[in-house]
CSV table of C-alpha atoms and ligand atoms in Angstrom, one decimal:
chain,number,residue,atom,x,y,z
A,1,UNK,CA,22.1,165.7,55.1
A,2,UNK,CA,25.0,164.2,53.3
A,3,UNK,CA,28.1,166.3,53.3
A,4,UNK,CA,30.4,164.0,51.5
A,5,UNK,CA,32.3,165.3,48.5
A,6,UNK,CA,33.0,162.9,45.6
A,7,UNK,CA,35.6,163.4,42.9
A,8,UNK,CA,34.8,161.8,39.5
A,9,UNK,CA,37.9,161.4,37.3
A,10,UNK,CA,36.5,160.3,33.9
A,11,UNK,CA,37.3,161.5,30.4
A,12,UNK,CA,34.2,160.0,28.8
A,13,UNK,CA,31.9,163.0,29.2
A,14,UNK,CA,28.7,161.0,28.9
A,15,UNK,CA,29.7,158.6,31.7
A,16,UNK,CA,31.1,161.5,33.8
A,17,UNK,CA,27.8,163.4,33.4
A,18,UNK,CA,25.8,160.2,34.3
A,19,UNK,CA,27.9,159.7,37.5
A,20,UNK,CA,27.8,163.4,38.5
A,21,UNK,CA,24.0,163.6,37.9
A,22,UNK,CA,23.3,160.4,39.9
A,23,UNK,CA,25.5,161.4,42.8
A,24,UNK,CA,24.2,165.0,43.0
A,25,UNK,CA,20.6,163.6,43.0
A,26,UNK,CA,21.6,161.4,45.9
A,27,UNK,CA,22.7,164.5,47.8
A,28,UNK,CA,26.5,164.4,47.4
A,29,UNK,CA,28.6,167.3,46.4
A,30,UNK,CA,30.4,166.2,43.2
A,31,UNK,CA,33.3,167.5,41.2
A,32,UNK,CA,33.9,166.0,37.7
A,33,UNK,CA,37.3,166.3,36.0
A,34,UNK,CA,38.4,164.7,32.7
A,35,UNK,CA,42.1,164.1,33.2
A,36,UNK,CA,44.4,162.6,35.8
A,37,UNK,CA,46.4,165.7,36.6
A,38,UNK,CA,43.2,167.8,37.3
A,39,UNK,CA,42.1,165.0,39.7
A,40,UNK,CA,45.4,165.0,41.6
A,41,UNK,CA,45.4,168.9,41.7
A,42,UNK,CA,41.8,168.9,43.0
A,43,UNK,CA,42.7,166.4,45.8
A,44,UNK,CA,45.7,168.5,46.8
A,45,UNK,CA,43.7,171.8,46.8
A,46,UNK,CA,40.2,170.7,47.9
A,47,UNK,CA,40.3,167.0,49.0
A,48,UNK,CA,37.3,164.7,48.6
A,49,UNK,CA,35.7,161.9,50.7
A,50,UNK,CA,35.7,159.4,47.8
A,51,UNK,CA,37.1,159.1,44.3
A,52,UNK,CA,35.7,157.4,41.2
A,53,UNK,CA,38.6,156.8,38.9
A,54,UNK,CA,38.6,155.8,35.3
A,55,UNK,CA,41.8,153.8,34.4
A,56,UNK,CA,42.0,155.0,30.7
A,57,UNK,CA,42.7,158.7,30.9
A,58,UNK,CA,44.1,161.0,28.2
A,59,UNK,CA,47.0,162.5,30.0
A,60,UNK,CA,48.2,159.6,32.3
A,61,UNK,CA,47.4,156.1,33.3
A,62,UNK,CA,44.7,155.8,36.0
A,63,UNK,CA,47.0,153.5,37.9
A,64,UNK,CA,49.5,156.3,38.2
A,65,UNK,CA,46.8,158.6,39.6
A,66,UNK,CA,46.0,155.9,42.1
A,67,UNK,CA,49.6,155.5,43.2
A,68,UNK,CA,50.1,159.3,43.4
A,69,UNK,CA,47.0,159.8,45.6
A,70,UNK,CA,47.8,156.8,47.8
A,71,UNK,CA,51.1,158.5,48.7
A,72,UNK,CA,49.3,160.7,51.1
A,73,UNK,CA,45.6,159.8,51.2
A,74,UNK,CA,43.5,156.7,52.3
A,75,UNK,CA,40.4,158.1,50.7
A,76,UNK,CA,38.2,155.3,49.3
A,77,UNK,CA,38.9,155.0,45.5
A,78,UNK,CA,36.6,153.1,43.2
A,79,UNK,CA,38.0,152.1,39.9
A,80,UNK,CA,35.8,152.5,36.8
A,81,UNK,CA,37.0,150.2,34.0
A,82,UNK,CA,36.0,148.5,30.8
A,83,UNK,CA,34.9,144.9,30.8
A,84,UNK,CA,38.1,143.2,29.5
A,85,UNK,CA,40.5,144.6,32.1
A,86,UNK,CA,40.5,141.8,34.8
A,87,UNK,CA,44.2,141.9,35.3
A,88,UNK,CA,44.2,145.7,35.7
A,89,UNK,CA,41.3,145.6,38.1
A,90,UNK,CA,43.1,143.1,40.3
A,91,UNK,CA,46.3,145.1,40.2
A,92,UNK,CA,44.4,148.3,41.1
A,93,UNK,CA,42.8,146.6,44.1
A,94,UNK,CA,46.1,145.2,45.2
A,95,UNK,CA,47.7,148.7,45.0
A,96,UNK,CA,45.1,150.3,47.2
A,97,UNK,CA,41.9,150.8,45.3
A,98,UNK,CA,38.8,149.8,47.3
A,99,UNK,CA,36.5,148.4,44.6
A,100,UNK,CA,35.7,148.6,41.0
A,101,UNK,CA,32.7,149.2,38.7
A,102,UNK,CA,32.6,147.6,35.2
A,103,UNK,CA,31.2,149.7,32.4
A,104,UNK,CA,28.4,149.9,31.7
A,105,UNK,CA,26.9,150.1,35.2
A,106,UNK,CA,23.5,151.3,36.6
A,107,UNK,CA,22.8,154.1,39.0
A,108,UNK,CA,21.8,151.4,41.6
A,109,UNK,CA,25.2,149.6,41.2
A,110,UNK,CA,27.0,152.9,41.5
A,111,UNK,CA,25.2,153.9,44.7
A,112,UNK,CA,25.6,150.4,46.2
A,113,UNK,CA,29.4,150.4,45.7
A,114,UNK,CA,29.7,153.9,47.1
A,115,UNK,CA,27.7,153.1,50.2
A,116,UNK,CA,29.9,150.0,50.9
A,117,UNK,CA,33.2,151.9,50.3
A,118,UNK,CA,32.2,154.8,52.6
A,119,UNK,CA,30.8,152.6,55.3
A,120,UNK,CA,33.9,150.4,55.2
A,121,UNK,CA,36.2,153.4,55.3
A,122,UNK,CA,34.5,155.0,58.4
A,123,UNK,CA,34.4,151.6,60.2
A,124,UNK,CA,38.2,151.2,59.6
A,125,UNK,CA,39.1,154.7,60.6
A,126,UNK,CA,36.9,154.4,63.7
A,127,UNK,CA,38.5,151.1,64.7
A,128,UNK,CA,42.0,152.5,64.1
A,129,UNK,CA,41.3,155.5,66.3
A,130,UNK,CA,39.7,153.5,69.1
A,131,UNK,CA,42.0,150.4,68.8
A,132,UNK,CA,39.0,148.1,69.4
A,133,UNK,CA,39.7,144.3,69.6
A,134,UNK,CA,37.5,142.5,67.2
A,135,UNK,CA,34.9,140.7,69.4
A,136,UNK,CA,32.1,141.8,67.1
A,137,UNK,CA,29.1,139.6,66.2
A,138,UNK,CA,28.7,139.7,62.5
A,139,UNK,CA,25.4,138.9,60.8
A,140,UNK,CA,24.6,138.5,57.2
A,141,UNK,CA,21.4,136.8,56.0
A,142,UNK,CA,21.2,133.5,57.9
A,143,UNK,CA,24.8,133.6,58.9
A,144,UNK,CA,26.2,134.7,62.3
A,145,UNK,CA,29.8,134.8,63.2
A,146,UNK,CA,30.6,135.6,66.9
A,147,UNK,CA,34.3,136.4,66.9
A,148,UNK,CA,34.4,136.8,70.7
A,149,UNK,CA,33.2,133.2,71.1
A,150,UNK,CA,34.9,132.1,67.9
A,151,UNK,CA,31.6,130.5,66.7
A,152,UNK,CA,29.6,130.4,63.5
A,153,UNK,CA,25.9,129.7,63.2
A,154,UNK,CA,23.6,129.3,60.2
A,155,UNK,CA,19.9,129.7,61.0
A,156,UNK,CA,20.7,129.3,64.7
A,157,UNK,CA,22.6,126.1,64.2
A,158,UNK,CA,26.3,125.9,65.0
A,159,UNK,CA,28.6,125.0,62.1
A,160,UNK,CA,32.1,123.6,62.7
A,161,UNK,CA,34.9,125.2,60.8
A,162,UNK,CA,38.6,124.5,60.4
A,163,UNK,CA,40.8,127.4,61.5
A,164,UNK,CA,41.5,128.4,57.9
A,165,UNK,CA,37.8,128.2,57.0
A,166,UNK,CA,37.0,130.3,60.0
A,167,UNK,CA,39.6,132.9,59.2
A,168,UNK,CA,38.4,133.1,55.6
A,169,UNK,CA,34.7,133.5,56.6
A,170,UNK,CA,35.7,136.1,59.3
A,171,UNK,CA,37.5,138.1,56.7
A,172,UNK,CA,34.5,138.2,54.4
A,173,UNK,CA,32.0,138.9,57.2
A,174,UNK,CA,34.3,141.9,58.1
A,175,UNK,CA,34.0,143.2,54.5
A,176,UNK,CA,30.4,142.8,53.4
A,177,UNK,CA,29.8,144.0,49.8
A,178,UNK,CA,33.5,144.6,49.2
A,179,UNK,CA,35.6,142.7,46.6
A,180,UNK,CA,38.7,141.0,48.0
A,181,UNK,CA,41.5,140.0,45.6
A,182,UNK,CA,43.2,136.6,45.7
A,183,UNK,CA,46.4,138.5,46.7
A,184,UNK,CA,44.7,140.3,49.6
A,185,UNK,CA,43.0,137.1,50.9
A,186,UNK,CA,46.3,135.1,50.7
A,187,UNK,CA,48.1,137.9,52.6
A,188,UNK,CA,45.5,138.2,55.3
A,189,UNK,CA,44.9,134.5,55.9
A,190,UNK,CA,48.2,132.9,55.1
A,191,UNK,CA,50.5,135.8,55.8
A,192,UNK,CA,52.9,138.1,54.1
A,193,UNK,CA,55.2,136.4,51.8
A,194,UNK,CA,53.0,133.4,51.2
A,195,UNK,CA,53.1,134.0,47.5
A,196,UNK,CA,50.4,133.8,44.9
A,197,UNK,CA,49.4,130.2,44.9
A,198,UNK,CA,45.6,130.5,44.6
A,199,UNK,CA,45.1,126.7,44.6
A,200,UNK,CA,45.0,126.3,48.3
A,201,UNK,CA,42.7,129.3,48.6
A,202,UNK,CA,40.3,127.7,46.1
A,203,UNK,CA,40.2,124.5,48.1
A,204,UNK,CA,39.5,126.3,51.4
A,205,UNK,CA,36.9,128.4,49.7
A,206,UNK,CA,35.3,125.2,48.3
A,207,UNK,CA,35.0,123.6,51.7
A,208,UNK,CA,33.7,126.8,53.3
A,209,UNK,CA,31.1,127.1,50.6
A,210,UNK,CA,29.9,123.5,51.2
A,211,UNK,CA,29.2,124.6,54.9
A,212,UNK,CA,27.5,127.9,54.3
A,213,UNK,CA,25.9,127.7,50.9
A,214,UNK,CA,22.6,125.8,50.0
A,215,UNK,CA,24.1,125.1,46.6
A,216,UNK,CA,27.9,125.6,46.6
A,217,UNK,CA,27.9,125.6,42.8
A,218,UNK,CA,25.6,128.6,42.8
A,219,UNK,CA,26.9,130.5,45.9
A,220,UNK,CA,24.5,132.9,47.5
A,221,UNK,CA,27.0,134.4,50.0
A,222,UNK,CA,30.5,134.4,48.7
A,223,UNK,CA,30.6,135.1,45.0
A,224,UNK,CA,33.4,134.7,42.5
A,225,UNK,CA,34.6,137.8,40.8
A,226,UNK,CA,36.2,136.2,37.8
A,227,UNK,CA,39.9,136.9,37.4
A,228,UNK,CA,39.9,139.1,40.5
A,229,UNK,CA,38.8,137.4,43.7
A,230,UNK,CA,35.6,137.1,45.7
A,231,UNK,CA,32.9,139.3,47.2
A,232,UNK,CA,30.5,138.5,50.0
A,233,UNK,CA,27.0,139.7,49.1
A,234,UNK,CA,25.0,141.5,51.7
A,235,UNK,CA,21.8,139.5,52.2
A,236,UNK,CA,18.6,140.9,53.7
A,237,UNK,CA,17.1,138.6,56.3
B,1,CA,CA1,38.5,156.6,29.6
């Protein structure tokens, strides 16, 4: 039985109803509200395990709702936004949102994003609590990354990576299904204060793709999220 509670902050009643209906059918407990302040109040009073947050709200900017809730809570937050808001999506992710959905989206997409965000959240909380060093063996499709042995295989054959390529692939294998912004990737791989020069990232991404993708021009594993960053698809074997 699922016991998670999801808060939907969305002023478009049709979209709100669609999300509430889909999630209730999937067994979640769902609360729908139509303005930012009601969402914040609900979080303070009742709390939730995940939030779906529309950016364009009648009473306040969705970004302000995000900032407010992030002052005290690490709950997964998925942004729901219109198609032409790439900059805003990237900014929301950099400010602590976990993912985004672009309207219109299907029930399948909605459920997939929620599963990834919840799983990621529990894994992170668990790791923090137990303080586990990462010697995990990550598997996705034909790819296997053994971080204990610092080794990557595709279809059982070892592939050689430069340290930057390895760190990049490791970051994506740790975050299957999750979008990572240029800013997040640069910070994690090149360090705080590296800046926003995405050119070097694009070049390491290109060489990594040549090693893992059948057709680097049509990547199967690490996909470009235009204007935002990249996402590693989860591939069934
Ligand atoms: Ca709206």
